[in-house]
Short mmCIF file of C-alpha atoms in Angstrom, two decimals:
data_model
loop_
_atom_site.label_atom_id
_atom_site.label_comp_id
_atom_site.label_asym_id
_atom_site.label_seq_id
_atom_site.Cartn_x
_atom_site.Cartn_y
_atom_site.Cartn_z
CA MET A 848 144.15 43.78 145.33
CA THR A 849 145.58 45.10 142.10
CA VAL A 850 145.29 48.82 141.38
CA PHE A 851 145.55 50.57 138.02
CA ILE A 852 146.93 54.13 138.00
CA PRO A 853 146.43 55.84 134.62
CA GLU A 854 148.93 58.07 132.83
CA GLY A 855 148.42 61.83 133.02
CA LEU A 856 147.60 62.18 136.70
CA PRO A 857 149.00 65.34 138.34
CA ALA A 858 152.49 64.38 139.47
CA PRO A 859 151.91 64.96 143.22
CA LEU A 860 148.82 62.75 143.14
CA ALA A 861 150.54 60.01 141.12
CA ASP A 862 153.51 60.12 143.50
CA ALA A 863 151.21 59.86 146.52
CA LEU A 864 149.34 56.89 145.03
CA ASN A 865 152.52 55.04 144.12
CA ALA A 866 154.03 55.69 147.55
CA THR A 867 150.84 54.48 149.24
CA LEU A 868 150.86 51.23 147.26
CA ALA A 869 154.57 50.70 147.81
CA ALA A 870 154.14 51.15 151.56
CA ARG A 871 151.47 48.42 151.76
CA PRO A 872 152.49 45.53 149.49
CA ASP A 873 150.43 43.28 151.77
CA LEU A 874 147.28 45.04 150.53
CA PHE A 875 147.92 46.35 147.03
CA ALA A 876 149.89 45.69 143.88
CA LEU A 877 150.09 47.72 140.67
CA ALA A 878 148.11 46.40 137.73
CA PRO A 879 149.50 46.72 134.19
CA SER A 880 146.13 47.71 132.71
CA ALA A 881 142.64 48.76 133.67
CA GLU A 882 141.26 45.44 132.52
CA ALA A 883 143.61 43.53 134.81
CA ALA A 884 142.85 45.65 137.89
CA ASP A 885 140.55 45.10 140.82
CA VAL A 886 140.61 48.81 141.66
CA GLN A 887 140.82 51.51 139.00
CA VAL A 888 141.72 55.17 139.32
CA VAL A 889 139.75 57.07 136.65
CA PHE A 890 139.41 60.59 135.26
CA SER A 891 136.09 62.48 135.21
CA PRO A 892 134.27 60.01 137.45
CA GLY A 893 130.57 59.67 136.80
CA SER A 894 127.77 58.93 139.21
CA GLY A 895 128.40 55.91 141.38
CA VAL A 896 132.18 56.37 141.25
CA THR A 897 133.87 57.34 144.52
CA PRO A 898 135.64 60.75 144.29
CA LEU A 899 139.34 60.54 145.05
CA ALA A 900 140.87 63.89 144.15
CA GLU A 901 140.29 67.32 142.61
CA TRP A 902 143.07 69.25 140.89
CA VAL A 903 142.38 72.94 140.26
CA TYR A 904 144.15 74.90 137.52
CA ALA A 905 144.38 78.63 136.87
CA ILE A 906 144.55 80.64 133.67
CA VAL A 907 147.35 83.12 134.25
CA ALA A 908 149.22 85.94 132.56
CA PRO A 909 152.25 88.01 133.60
CA PHE A 910 151.39 90.34 136.48
CA PRO A 911 151.43 93.55 134.38
CA THR A 912 148.48 92.40 132.24
CA LEU A 913 145.37 94.53 131.79
CA THR A 914 143.00 91.65 131.06
CA ASP A 915 141.19 90.54 134.22
CA GLY A 916 139.15 87.60 132.94
CA VAL A 917 138.59 85.22 130.05
CA ALA A 918 135.74 83.12 128.73
CA TRP A 919 135.98 79.36 129.11
CA ALA A 920 134.72 79.01 125.53
CA ASP A 921 137.81 80.89 124.34
CA VAL A 922 140.08 78.61 126.38
CA VAL A 923 138.47 75.51 124.86
CA GLY A 924 138.59 77.06 121.40
CA SER A 925 142.28 77.85 121.74
CA TRP A 926 142.98 74.30 122.93
CA GLY A 927 141.11 72.93 119.94
CA GLY A 928 142.85 75.08 117.35
CA THR A 929 140.39 77.95 116.92
CA PRO A 930 141.77 80.59 119.29
CA ALA A 931 139.56 83.55 120.08
CA GLY A 932 139.52 86.46 122.47
CA PRO A 933 142.90 87.32 124.01
CA PHE A 934 144.38 83.96 122.97
CA ALA A 935 144.30 84.66 119.22
CA GLY A 936 147.76 84.10 117.79
CA ARG A 937 149.26 83.00 121.11
CA PRO A 938 149.84 79.45 122.39
CA LEU A 939 148.91 78.45 125.91
CA LEU A 940 152.11 77.96 127.91
CA MET A 941 152.29 75.09 130.39
CA THR A 942 154.48 72.29 131.65
CA ALA A 943 154.46 68.85 130.08
CA GLY A 944 152.72 67.48 133.18
CA THR A 945 149.91 70.03 132.99
CA ALA A 946 149.48 69.37 129.27
CA ALA A 947 149.25 65.62 129.85
CA THR A 948 146.67 66.00 132.62
CA LEU A 949 144.47 68.44 130.70
CA ALA A 950 144.62 66.22 127.61
CA THR A 951 142.86 63.48 129.55
CA VAL A 952 139.76 65.68 129.91
CA LEU A 953 140.03 68.12 126.97
CA GLY A 954 141.53 65.77 124.40
CA GLU A 955 144.85 66.26 122.66
CA PRO A 956 145.55 69.93 121.90
CA ALA A 957 145.60 71.12 118.30
CA PRO A 958 149.02 71.64 116.72
CA GLY A 959 150.51 74.91 117.95
CA ALA A 960 147.81 75.44 120.58
CA VAL A 961 150.13 74.55 123.47
CA GLU A 962 153.77 75.39 124.11
CA VAL A 963 155.44 73.15 126.67
CA VAL A 964 157.93 74.95 128.93
CA PRO A 965 159.90 73.60 131.92
CA ALA A 966 158.35 74.66 135.21
CA GLU A 967 161.37 76.69 136.30
CA GLU A 968 161.27 78.72 133.06
CA LEU A 969 157.53 79.18 132.67
CA ALA A 970 157.02 82.59 134.31
CA GLN A 971 160.14 84.07 132.75
CA ARG A 972 159.11 82.80 129.31
CA ALA A 973 155.69 84.42 129.69
CA TRP A 974 157.15 87.75 130.81
CA GLU A 975 159.54 87.78 127.86
CA THR A 976 156.78 87.15 125.31
CA ARG A 977 154.00 89.40 126.65
CA PRO A 978 151.13 89.29 126.00
CA ALA A 979 151.25 85.66 127.05
CA TRP A 980 148.85 83.18 128.61
CA ALA A 981 149.53 80.06 130.62
CA ILE A 982 147.82 77.36 132.66
CA VAL A 983 149.31 76.34 136.00
CA PRO A 984 148.11 74.23 138.93
CA PHE A 985 146.59 76.39 141.66
CA ASP A 986 149.24 75.45 144.21
CA GLN A 987 152.00 76.52 141.79
CA LEU A 988 150.76 80.09 141.51
CA GLU A 989 153.31 82.77 142.39
CA PRO A 990 153.05 86.57 142.63
CA ARG A 991 154.64 87.18 139.20
CA TRP A 992 151.48 85.64 137.71
CA LYS A 993 148.11 87.34 137.46
CA ALA A 994 145.36 84.76 138.01
CA LEU A 995 142.52 85.51 135.58
CA ARG A 996 138.85 84.99 136.22
CA VAL A 997 137.24 82.31 134.07
CA ASP A 998 133.60 83.05 133.25
CA SER A 999 133.75 85.55 136.15
CA ILE A 1000 134.91 82.89 138.65
CA SER A 1001 138.26 83.40 140.41
CA VAL A 1002 140.40 80.70 141.98
CA LEU A 1003 141.55 83.42 144.40
CA ASP A 1004 138.12 83.70 146.00
CA LYS A 1005 138.26 81.61 149.14
CA GLY A 1006 134.63 80.55 148.80
CA MET A 1007 134.88 79.65 145.11
CA ASP A 1008 132.32 77.07 144.01
CA ALA A 1009 134.56 74.35 142.60
CA ALA A 1010 131.54 72.67 141.02
CA ALA A 1011 130.93 75.76 138.87
CA TYR A 1012 134.58 76.42 137.97
CA PRO A 1013 135.45 74.78 134.63
CA LEU A 1014 139.17 74.15 135.09
CA VAL A 1015 139.01 71.38 137.68
CA VAL A 1016 140.28 67.88 136.90
CA ARG A 1017 138.35 65.32 138.92
CA ILE A 1018 139.68 61.86 139.67
CA GLY A 1019 137.74 58.95 141.13
CA VAL A 1020 138.29 55.35 142.15
CA THR A 1021 136.11 52.36 141.41
CA GLY A 1022 136.17 48.69 142.37
CA PRO A 1023 135.31 46.50 145.36
CA GLU A 1024 134.17 48.59 148.28
CA ARG A 1025 136.79 47.27 150.69
CA GLY A 1026 139.59 48.15 148.25
CA VAL A 1027 138.23 51.61 147.48
CA THR A 1028 137.70 52.39 151.15
CA LYS A 1029 141.17 51.22 152.16
CA LEU A 1030 142.87 53.18 149.38
CA GLN A 1031 140.98 56.31 150.40
CA GLU A 1032 141.90 55.77 154.03
CA LEU A 1033 145.61 55.34 153.30
CA LEU A 1034 145.72 58.26 150.87
CA GLY A 1035 143.83 60.57 153.18
CA SER A 1036 141.39 61.45 150.44
CA PRO A 1037 139.76 63.44 149.12
CA VAL A 1038 143.03 64.94 147.86
CA THR A 1039 143.24 68.41 146.35
CA ASN A 1040 145.78 71.08 145.48
CA ARG A 1041 143.33 73.78 146.59
CA ASP A 1042 142.13 73.32 150.15
CA PRO A 1043 140.21 76.44 151.28
CA ALA A 1044 141.37 75.78 154.84
CA LYS A 1045 144.93 76.52 153.67
CA ILE A 1046 144.03 79.88 152.07
CA THR A 1047 144.47 83.19 153.88
CA VAL A 1048 143.47 86.54 152.36
CA LEU A 1049 145.34 89.64 153.57
CA VAL A 1050 144.15 93.06 152.39
CA MET A 1051 146.59 95.98 152.63
CA THR A 1052 145.50 99.59 152.18
CA GLY A 1053 147.02 103.04 151.94
CA VAL A 1054 146.39 106.29 153.78
CA THR A 1055 143.43 106.64 156.13
CA ALA A 1056 142.94 110.07 157.67
CA LEU A 1057 139.44 110.58 159.10
CA THR A 1058 139.68 114.34 159.22
CA ARG A 1059 139.04 117.53 157.26
CA GLY A 1060 136.84 116.92 154.18
CA THR A 1061 136.46 113.22 154.93
CA ALA A 1062 135.21 113.98 158.43
CA LEU A 1063 132.80 116.58 157.06
CA ALA A 1064 131.32 113.99 154.67
CA MET A 1065 130.99 111.52 157.55
CA GLU A 1066 129.13 114.09 159.62
CA ARG A 1067 126.74 114.79 156.77
CA ASN A 1068 126.21 111.23 155.52
CA GLY A 1069 126.97 108.94 158.46
CA VAL A 1070 130.16 107.56 159.97
CA THR A 1071 130.21 104.47 157.74
CA PHE A 1072 129.60 106.49 154.54
CA PRO A 1073 133.21 106.30 153.23
CA ALA A 1074 133.16 102.50 152.94
CA GLN A 1075 129.73 101.99 151.46
CA ASP A 1076 130.97 101.07 147.96
CA ILE A 1077 134.02 98.97 148.87
CA ARG A 1078 133.01 97.48 152.20
CA ASP A 1079 132.85 93.97 150.77
CA TRP A 1080 136.51 94.17 149.69
CA LEU A 1081 137.57 94.83 153.27
CA VAL A 1082 135.14 92.60 155.16
CA GLU A 1083 135.85 89.57 152.95
CA ALA A 1084 139.51 89.33 153.93
CA ASP A 1085 140.79 87.18 156.76
CA ILE A 1086 143.06 90.04 157.81
CA THR A 1087 142.28 93.65 156.86
CA HIS A 1088 145.00 96.26 157.36
CA VAL A 1089 144.45 100.01 157.69
CA SER A 1090 147.10 102.68 158.21
CA ASN A 1091 145.27 105.23 160.36
CA GLU A 1092 147.39 108.37 160.46
CA VAL A 1093 145.20 110.53 162.71
CA SER A 1094 144.54 110.11 166.41
CA PHE A 1095 141.11 110.16 168.06
CA ALA A 1096 140.87 113.23 170.26
CA GLU A 1097 138.09 113.79 172.80
CA ASN A 1098 138.36 117.55 172.19
CA CYS A 1099 138.49 117.32 168.40
CA PRO A 1100 136.39 120.20 167.04
CA PRO A 1101 133.66 119.66 164.45
CA PRO A 1102 135.10 119.43 160.95
CA ALA A 1103 134.82 122.40 158.68
CA SER A 1104 135.30 122.77 154.94
CA TYR A 1105 138.71 124.41 155.16
CA THR A 1106 142.26 123.19 154.69
CA THR A 1107 144.45 122.47 157.66
CA MET A 1108 147.46 120.27 158.29
CA VAL A 1109 146.85 119.76 162.02
CA PHE A 1110 144.64 116.70 162.20
CA CYS A 1111 142.39 114.98 164.70
CA SER A 1112 139.46 112.57 164.46
CA SER A 1113 136.30 112.33 166.52
CA PRO A 1114 136.33 109.17 168.66
CA ARG A 1115 132.99 108.30 167.06
CA TYR A 1116 134.80 107.65 163.78
CA ILE A 1117 136.30 104.40 165.01
CA GLU A 1118 132.91 102.93 164.08
CA LEU A 1119 134.07 103.05 160.45
CA LEU A 1120 137.06 100.83 161.21
CA GLU A 1121 134.83 98.44 163.10
CA ASP A 1122 132.29 98.38 160.27
CA VAL A 1123 134.86 97.30 157.68
CA GLY A 1124 136.28 94.62 159.97
CA VAL A 1125 139.74 96.08 160.48
CA ASP A 1126 142.00 93.44 161.99
CA VAL A 1127 145.24 95.40 162.31
CA VAL A 1128 146.03 99.12 162.46
CA GLU A 1129 149.34 100.56 161.33
CA LEU A 1130 150.57 103.52 163.39
CA THR A 1131 153.49 104.86 161.38
CA GLY A 1132 151.71 108.04 160.27
CA ASN A 1133 153.28 111.46 160.64
CA HIS A 1134 150.14 113.13 162.06
CA LEU A 1135 149.62 110.91 165.11
CA LEU A 1136 150.68 113.58 167.58
CA ASP A 1137 149.14 116.58 165.84
CA TRP A 1138 146.60 116.89 168.67
CA GLY A 1139 149.08 116.05 171.39
CA VAL A 1140 150.07 113.05 173.49
CA ALA A 1141 146.65 112.74 175.11
CA ALA A 1142 144.96 112.07 171.75
CA MET A 1143 147.51 109.41 170.85
CA GLU A 1144 147.09 107.75 174.24
CA ASN A 1145 143.31 107.89 173.86
CA SER A 1146 143.60 106.17 170.48
CA LEU A 1147 145.77 103.39 171.85
CA ARG A 1148 143.25 102.77 174.63
CA MET A 1149 140.41 102.68 172.10
CA TYR A 1150 142.19 100.08 169.96
CA GLU A 1151 142.99 97.97 172.99
CA GLU A 1152 139.44 98.16 174.35
CA ARG A 1153 138.21 96.80 171.01
CA ALA A 1154 140.96 94.18 170.76
CA ILE A 1155 142.25 95.73 167.53
CA PRO A 1156 146.00 95.04 167.40
CA TYR A 1157 148.40 97.70 166.11
CA PHE A 1158 152.04 97.97 165.03
CA GLY A 1159 154.54 100.56 163.85
CA GLY A 1160 153.63 102.81 166.78
CA GLY A 1161 152.69 102.49 170.42
CA TRP A 1162 152.94 103.70 173.98
CA ASN A 1163 156.71 104.01 173.76
CA LEU A 1164 159.67 103.31 171.49
CA ALA A 1165 160.10 99.71 172.59
CA GLN A 1166 156.50 98.80 171.80
CA ALA A 1167 156.46 100.82 168.57
CA GLN A 1168 159.43 98.86 167.23
CA THR A 1169 158.20 95.42 168.31
CA PRO A 1170 156.80 93.22 165.51
CA LEU A 1171 153.15 92.22 165.81
CA THR A 1172 152.32 88.58 165.09
CA LEU A 1173 148.86 87.54 163.91
CA THR A 1174 147.73 84.03 163.01
CA SER A 1175 144.99 83.24 160.52
CA GLY A 1176 144.45 79.62 159.57
CA VAL A 1177 147.74 77.95 158.74
CA HIS A 1178 149.62 81.25 158.44
CA THR A 1179 151.28 83.45 161.03
CA PHE A 1180 152.27 86.94 159.92
CA GLY A 1181 154.75 89.32 161.48
CA PHE A 1182 153.82 92.96 160.89
CA VAL A 1183 156.54 95.53 161.35
CA GLY A 1184 156.63 99.13 160.18
CA CYS A 1185 158.40 102.41 160.69
CA ASN A 1186 158.53 106.08 159.73
CA PRO A 1187 161.88 107.35 158.39
CA VAL A 1188 160.52 110.83 157.64
CA GLY A 1189 159.39 112.21 160.96
CA PRO A 1190 158.88 114.87 162.05
CA ALA A 1191 160.90 113.94 165.11
CA SER A 1192 158.06 115.24 167.29
CA ASP A 1193 155.92 112.38 165.90
CA TRP A 1194 158.36 109.61 166.84
CA ALA A 1195 157.92 107.52 169.95
CA THR A 1196 160.53 107.86 172.67
CA ALA A 1197 161.42 105.78 175.70
CA ASP A 1198 158.58 107.38 177.66
CA ARG A 1199 156.27 108.96 175.08
CA PRO A 1200 153.91 107.43 172.51
CA GLY A 1201 154.31 107.90 168.79
CA ALA A 1202 155.33 106.27 165.51
CA ALA A 1203 158.35 104.02 165.23
CA PRO A 1204 161.38 105.74 163.72
CA CYS A 1205 163.27 103.59 161.24
CA ASP A 1206 166.23 101.71 162.69
CA TYR A 1207 167.04 99.72 159.57
CA GLY A 1208 169.62 97.51 161.27
CA LEU A 1209 167.05 96.49 163.87
CA LEU A 1210 164.44 96.05 161.15
CA TYR A 1211 166.63 93.70 159.09
CA THR A 1212 167.37 91.64 162.20
CA GLN A 1213 163.68 91.41 163.12
CA ILE A 1214 162.76 90.31 159.59
CA ARG A 1215 165.37 87.56 159.61
CA GLN A 1216 164.26 86.40 163.05
CA LEU A 1217 160.64 86.22 161.92
CA ARG A 1218 161.63 84.09 158.93
CA GLU A 1219 163.67 81.79 161.17
CA ARG A 1220 160.55 81.24 163.30
CA GLY A 1221 158.43 80.38 160.26
CA ILE A 1222 156.56 83.71 160.45
CA ILE A 1223 155.75 85.63 157.26
CA PRO A 1224 157.20 89.19 157.50
CA ILE A 1225 154.93 91.99 156.25
CA VAL A 1226 156.84 95.28 156.26
CA THR A 1227 155.35 98.74 155.83
CA LEU A 1228 157.01 102.13 155.48
CA GLN A 1229 155.61 105.62 156.04
CA TYR A 1230 158.09 106.89 153.47
CA TRP A 1231 158.64 110.34 151.97
CA GLU A 1232 155.61 111.40 149.91
CA PHE A 1233 156.13 111.77 146.17
CA TYR A 1234 153.32 112.85 143.89
CA GLN A 1235 154.44 110.60 141.04
CA TYR A 1236 153.87 107.03 139.97
CA GLU A 1237 157.59 106.23 139.76
CA PRO A 1238 159.51 105.30 142.91
CA THR A 1239 162.65 107.34 143.40
CA PRO A 1240 166.04 105.58 143.18
CA GLN A 1241 166.49 105.89 146.96
CA GLN A 1242 162.97 104.62 147.61
CA ARG A 1243 163.67 101.63 145.39
CA ALA A 1244 166.93 100.93 147.23
CA ASP A 1245 165.34 101.19 150.70
CA PHE A 1246 162.37 98.96 149.85
CA ARG A 1247 164.55 96.40 148.08
CA ALA A 1248 166.88 96.17 151.07
CA LEU A 1249 163.91 95.07 153.17
CA ALA A 1250 163.12 92.40 150.60
CA GLU A 1251 166.73 91.21 150.71
CA ALA A 1252 166.45 90.92 154.49
CA GLY A 1253 163.58 88.46 154.00
CA ALA A 1254 160.36 90.47 153.85
CA VAL A 1255 157.63 88.70 151.87
CA ILE A 1256 155.65 91.90 151.24
CA VAL A 1257 156.97 95.46 151.41
CA SER A 1258 154.17 98.03 151.28
CA GLY A 1259 154.37 101.82 151.14
CA SER A 1260 151.70 103.36 153.36
CA GLN A 1261 152.66 106.97 152.77
CA ALA A 1262 151.60 107.63 149.19
CA HIS A 1263 148.78 110.03 148.40
CA GLN A 1264 149.29 109.16 144.75
CA PRO A 1265 149.62 105.46 143.87
CA GLN A 1266 153.03 104.22 142.82
CA GLY A 1267 154.46 101.24 140.98
CA PHE A 1268 155.52 97.72 141.89
CA ASP A 1269 158.56 95.50 142.03
CA PHE A 1270 159.51 91.84 142.42
CA HIS A 1271 162.82 91.56 144.21
CA ALA A 1272 164.58 88.85 146.23
CA GLY A 1273 161.39 86.82 146.28
CA ALA A 1274 159.28 89.65 147.69
CA PHE A 1275 156.33 91.60 146.33
CA ILE A 1276 156.93 95.35 146.64
CA HIS A 1277 154.30 98.05 146.24
CA TYR A 1278 155.95 101.43 146.60
CA GLY A 1279 152.71 103.25 147.39
CA LEU A 1280 149.03 102.31 147.40
CA GLY A 1281 147.52 105.80 147.42
CA ASN A 1282 144.81 107.00 149.78
CA LEU A 1283 142.04 104.84 151.20
CA PHE A 1284 139.89 107.24 153.23
CA PHE A 1285 141.25 110.78 152.80
CA ASP A 1286 139.85 113.90 151.20
CA GLN A 1287 142.37 114.68 148.45
CA MET A 1288 140.10 115.37 145.48
CA GLN A 1289 142.45 117.93 143.90
CA SER A 1290 143.67 115.66 141.07
CA LEU A 1291 142.91 112.41 139.33
CA GLU A 1292 146.15 110.97 140.67
CA THR A 1293 145.25 111.60 144.34
CA ARG A 1294 141.77 110.18 143.75
CA GLN A 1295 143.18 106.92 142.34
CA GLU A 1296 143.54 104.12 144.90
CA PHE A 1297 144.92 100.61 145.15
CA VAL A 1298 143.71 98.03 147.64
CA ASP A 1299 146.10 95.06 147.54
CA ARG A 1300 144.50 91.66 148.09
CA HIS A 1301 147.31 89.23 148.92
CA ILE A 1302 146.59 85.48 148.77
CA PHE A 1303 148.59 82.97 150.80
CA TYR A 1304 148.33 79.22 150.38
CA ASP A 1305 149.90 76.56 152.55
CA GLY A 1306 152.67 78.82 153.82
CA ARG A 1307 153.41 80.75 150.62
CA HIS A 1308 152.41 84.08 149.10
CA ILE A 1309 150.96 82.91 145.79
CA SER A 1310 149.15 85.91 144.32
CA THR A 1311 148.24 89.58 144.64
CA GLU A 1312 145.00 90.86 143.20
CA LEU A 1313 144.92 94.61 142.57
CA LEU A 1314 141.61 96.17 143.52
CA THR A 1315 141.21 99.71 142.18
CA ALA A 1316 138.99 102.54 143.37
CA LEU A 1317 138.38 106.23 142.68
CA LEU A 1318 137.66 108.70 145.47
CA GLU A 1319 134.33 110.56 145.41
CA ASP A 1320 132.77 113.16 147.73
CA TYR A 1321 136.10 113.78 149.53
CA ALA A 1322 135.57 110.52 151.43
CA ARG A 1323 134.07 107.65 149.46
CA PRO A 1324 136.17 105.38 147.22
CA ARG A 1325 134.17 103.47 144.62
CA PRO A 1326 135.27 100.64 142.33
CA MET A 1327 136.74 101.99 139.11
CA THR A 1328 135.15 101.57 135.73
CA THR A 1329 137.01 99.40 133.23
CA GLU A 1330 138.43 102.49 131.51
CA GLU A 1331 139.52 104.12 134.79
CA ARG A 1332 141.13 100.90 135.94
CA GLU A 1333 143.08 100.39 132.73
CA ALA A 1334 144.37 103.97 132.88
CA LEU A 1335 145.70 103.47 136.42
CA LEU A 1336 147.18 100.06 135.69
CA ARG A 1337 148.95 101.35 132.57
CA ALA A 1338 150.46 104.23 134.51
CA ALA A 1339 151.53 102.08 137.46
CA PHE A 1340 152.97 99.31 135.26
CA ALA A 1341 154.90 101.84 133.16
CA ALA A 1342 156.28 103.40 136.34
CA SER A 1343 157.43 99.91 137.35
CA GLY A 1344 159.49 99.58 134.19
CA TRP A 1345 157.04 97.14 132.58
#
């Protein structure tokens, strides 16, 4: 049978179709035109046409962009020469291939509406001309881009309704049933560049310390009170990380409304971690042994009884420094963390539990070994605490060295005030996320919080969505208002040198 393949198909799909036909010359031959073909591949298939492929595109901007979403009407208007909203006065950047594919469904763009840029230069071009807007295929997202919601729908939501999302190019095939069926069979259709089965969502958080004012609020309002406004953020993820700095002590006294720096948590409080679906606990905190070895050992038993894996601390030094591997879908992650600060009394030893001290040589070796095994290294540090948005020069050097060793994400778990970001050696670096569940209400800066929602697709880290919250009631983070969010993002982006 003869098959017609139209111009403008996404390159991977066109390549797959041509390779399929070339591999079976006994079944198929290319047709020079639609009219001369038995089987036709068509755009925007109507009813009665067999679906063949879906190609999803994202509206993106450079990562340090305040805008979170756009209206589809503004995208269409910009394409047609009447830009509105954030697109006014700015062309849409994209590759020639993306422009050709979108033209098949949106029509030819108006003069000046689109700027064609080679794929390898696209992100850099956008960063250099901020504010800038681009359209990229979903599978070509990378962390330097911020994926924007379109009519409140995000391509980063694993359960996104593709039927409701406007920027999907649909391709079908029509012709004799035996030809259509055979082509589908050989191609392995339906084909897509956004298969939800290949998406993994990892949520990383900052300081959790279920003690002092936070504990008092939990006693008054219920153990799960701190998470009531952001629970969905944590439960939705495939893997939810928490850095719990305080051990569960059987003899922990009732909390009181006073300040202390010797911390313990009631064992009942682990219900909060269970309620938000914590999948991995980081144990690099510098308060783990405040209530003695028995409390730390009790905590480890509690995690193990609930099958909650942990890293960055453990029963002894060897376990504390051993990477933890977790698999979710098509991705396997290697979590490794350490505490360079101490105090030394908090560090694990050969025969005592505690946090992992930082042996950077060992850490670099472990990161490289994880990469060699096809495991994605996620590295966390319980670094020195700085009440400022800017990372210090030494902090920047230490975090970047981990990126150079091969870490995919380097995350600072120590910060009580959020800090800035970095892209270095292919890694996403967040120098400090701020508190998650901790009672520091003394300033706006200690109340501000980041929850980092990292998206992985088919083996790659493709995006990080910054969720922002503000602490209330000494315990309860709530989603920020638009104004509060913009203030935090401006401060954090400025501290990043952006």
